[in-house]
Amino acid sequence: MAECIFCSIGKRQTPAQMLFQDDLCFVIRDINPAAPIHLLVIPNQHVTSLANLKSDQESLVGHLFSTAHEMARREGVTDTGFRLVVNQGRNAGQHVDHLHLHVLGGKRLPALG
Ligand code: 5GP
Ligand code: ZN
């Protein structure tokens, strides 16, 4: 089985501009940005999706959110606003089966409904 692209980037086997990394997660720019600021906050550990998160990994989700907020601050979009998105499963358009949080900002984003 081919290795997961996000695991490979996290282990620095596939080159990417690493904006941030700590013991739990790392942050890269999306290769196909949907907004001027489009970051991905990704756990170092391979978690397939929210649906496969174990109960002792709840704090990891909190860490992904606080990292997303810190990165939005660094990118200068906390005042203008930003959006956090998790695509869970096929109907939501999840393409990479390794949990990740999208951070979108830098323009007026389309309304959800
Ligand atoms: P999903 O559709 O699974 O929620 O989001 C996956 C995202 O990862 C997509 O927005 C896609 O553009 C991005 N992506 C896929 N492969 C790579 C890659 O190799 N490098 C980077 N930086 N982003 C990637
Ligand atoms: Zn992975």
Short mmCIF file of C-alpha atoms and ligand atoms in Angstrom, two decimals:
data_model
loop_
_atom_site.label_atom_id
_atom_site.label_comp_id
_atom_site.label_asym_id
_atom_site.label_seq_id
_atom_site.Cartn_x
_atom_site.Cartn_y
_atom_site.Cartn_z
CA MET A 1 0.00 0.00 0.00
CA ALA A 2 1.37 3.44 -0.93
CA GLU A 3 2.22 5.55 2.10
CA CYS A 4 -0.14 8.27 3.14
CA ILE A 5 1.02 11.61 1.69
CA PHE A 6 0.45 13.50 4.97
CA CYS A 7 2.38 10.88 6.98
CA SER A 8 5.20 11.20 4.46
CA ILE A 9 5.26 15.02 4.71
CA GLY A 10 5.05 14.84 8.52
CA LYS A 11 8.12 12.55 8.62
CA ARG A 12 9.85 14.91 6.18
CA GLN A 13 10.18 12.15 3.58
CA THR A 14 8.23 14.24 1.07
CA PRO A 15 9.43 17.85 0.88
CA ALA A 16 6.96 20.58 1.79
CA GLN A 17 7.21 24.05 3.26
CA MET A 18 6.70 23.24 6.93
CA LEU A 19 5.20 26.34 8.58
CA PHE A 20 5.05 24.75 12.02
CA GLN A 21 5.59 21.39 13.71
CA ASP A 22 5.46 20.22 17.31
CA ASP A 23 5.03 16.85 19.04
CA LEU A 24 1.42 16.51 17.94
CA CYS A 25 0.86 18.23 14.60
CA PHE A 26 2.29 20.16 11.67
CA VAL A 27 1.07 22.90 9.33
CA ILE A 28 1.57 23.26 5.57
CA ARG A 29 -0.01 25.39 2.83
CA ASP A 30 -2.62 23.60 0.74
CA ILE A 31 -1.18 22.73 -2.68
CA ASN A 32 -4.45 23.80 -4.35
CA PRO A 33 -5.58 26.81 -2.31
CA ALA A 34 -9.27 27.75 -2.17
CA ALA A 35 -8.49 31.15 -0.57
CA PRO A 36 -5.45 33.49 -0.30
CA ILE A 37 -4.71 31.83 3.06
CA HIS A 38 -5.29 28.08 2.97
CA LEU A 39 -3.40 26.06 5.54
CA LEU A 40 -3.71 22.45 6.61
CA VAL A 41 -3.24 21.52 10.28
CA ILE A 42 -2.39 17.83 10.37
CA PRO A 43 -1.71 15.42 13.26
CA ASN A 44 1.74 13.79 13.12
CA GLN A 45 0.06 10.49 13.93
CA HIS A 46 -2.02 8.79 11.25
CA VAL A 47 -5.66 9.24 12.27
CA THR A 48 -7.84 8.30 9.30
CA SER A 49 -10.70 10.66 10.09
CA LEU A 50 -12.79 12.10 12.90
CA ALA A 51 -14.85 8.92 12.73
CA ASN A 52 -11.76 6.92 13.74
CA LEU A 53 -10.66 9.19 16.57
CA LYS A 54 -10.26 7.31 19.84
CA SER A 55 -11.65 8.74 23.08
CA ASP A 56 -8.12 9.37 24.45
CA GLN A 57 -7.37 11.50 21.35
CA GLU A 58 -9.95 14.20 22.13
CA SER A 59 -7.25 16.53 23.42
CA LEU A 60 -5.52 16.20 20.03
CA VAL A 61 -8.52 17.88 18.38
CA GLY A 62 -8.26 20.76 20.87
CA HIS A 63 -4.59 21.10 19.99
CA LEU A 64 -5.39 21.19 16.25
CA PHE A 65 -7.87 24.02 16.89
CA SER A 66 -5.51 26.07 19.03
CA THR A 67 -2.72 25.57 16.48
CA ALA A 68 -5.10 26.69 13.71
CA HIS A 69 -5.88 29.84 15.69
CA GLU A 70 -2.21 30.57 16.30
CA MET A 71 -1.42 30.09 12.59
CA ALA A 72 -4.32 32.38 11.60
CA ARG A 73 -2.83 34.98 13.95
CA ARG A 74 0.59 34.58 12.32
CA GLU A 75 -0.99 34.92 8.86
CA GLY A 76 -2.71 38.13 10.02
CA VAL A 77 -6.31 37.01 9.53
CA THR A 78 -7.66 36.91 13.07
CA ASP A 79 -9.25 40.37 12.76
CA THR A 80 -10.67 39.89 9.25
CA GLY A 81 -11.79 36.36 10.07
CA PHE A 82 -11.11 32.83 8.95
CA ARG A 83 -12.89 29.51 8.62
CA LEU A 84 -11.94 26.07 9.97
CA VAL A 85 -13.17 23.08 7.97
CA VAL A 86 -12.96 19.32 8.40
CA ASN A 87 -14.21 17.30 5.45
CA GLN A 88 -15.46 14.03 6.92
CA GLY A 89 -16.14 11.31 4.38
CA ARG A 90 -17.15 11.14 0.75
CA ASN A 91 -20.17 13.46 0.79
CA ALA A 92 -18.04 16.22 2.30
CA GLY A 93 -15.28 15.69 -0.26
CA GLN A 94 -12.58 14.17 1.95
CA HIS A 95 -9.78 13.18 -0.41
CA VAL A 96 -6.91 12.45 1.94
CA ASP A 97 -7.67 9.79 4.54
CA HIS A 98 -5.56 11.40 7.26
CA LEU A 99 -7.42 13.81 9.53
CA HIS A 100 -6.70 17.47 8.76
CA LEU A 101 -8.14 20.87 9.56
CA HIS A 102 -8.38 23.42 6.74
CA VAL A 103 -7.73 27.07 7.74
CA LEU A 104 -9.20 29.44 5.14
CA GLY A 105 -8.98 33.20 5.09
CA GLY A 106 -7.79 36.32 3.33
CA LYS A 107 -11.02 36.91 1.41
CA ARG A 108 -14.76 36.98 1.99
CA LEU A 109 -15.69 33.29 2.04
CA PRO A 110 -18.95 32.06 0.50
CA ALA A 111 -21.87 31.55 2.87
CA LEU A 112 -22.47 27.93 3.82
CA GLY A 113 -26.20 27.90 3.24
P1 5GP B 1 -9.67 17.02 1.75
O1 5GP B 1 -10.37 17.13 0.43
O2 5GP B 1 -9.23 15.60 2.04
O3 5GP B 1 -10.44 17.64 2.89
O4 5GP B 1 -8.38 17.92 1.64
C1 5GP B 1 -7.16 17.47 1.18
C2 5GP B 1 -6.39 18.70 0.81
O5 5GP B 1 -5.03 18.37 0.73
C3 5GP B 1 -6.81 19.27 -0.55
O6 5GP B 1 -7.27 20.61 -0.37
C4 5GP B 1 -5.54 19.18 -1.39
O7 5GP B 1 -5.36 20.31 -2.22
C5 5GP B 1 -4.45 19.06 -0.33
N1 5GP B 1 -3.31 18.27 -0.74
C6 5GP B 1 -3.34 17.01 -1.30
N2 5GP B 1 -2.09 16.55 -1.51
C7 5GP B 1 -1.25 17.53 -1.07
C8 5GP B 1 0.19 17.63 -1.02
O8 5GP B 1 0.93 16.74 -1.43
N3 5GP B 1 0.70 18.78 -0.49
C9 5GP B 1 -0.10 19.79 -0.02
N4 5GP B 1 0.52 20.88 0.46
N5 5GP B 1 -1.45 19.72 -0.04
C10 5GP B 1 -2.01 18.60 -0.56
ZN ZN B 2 -1.27 9.45 7.28
#
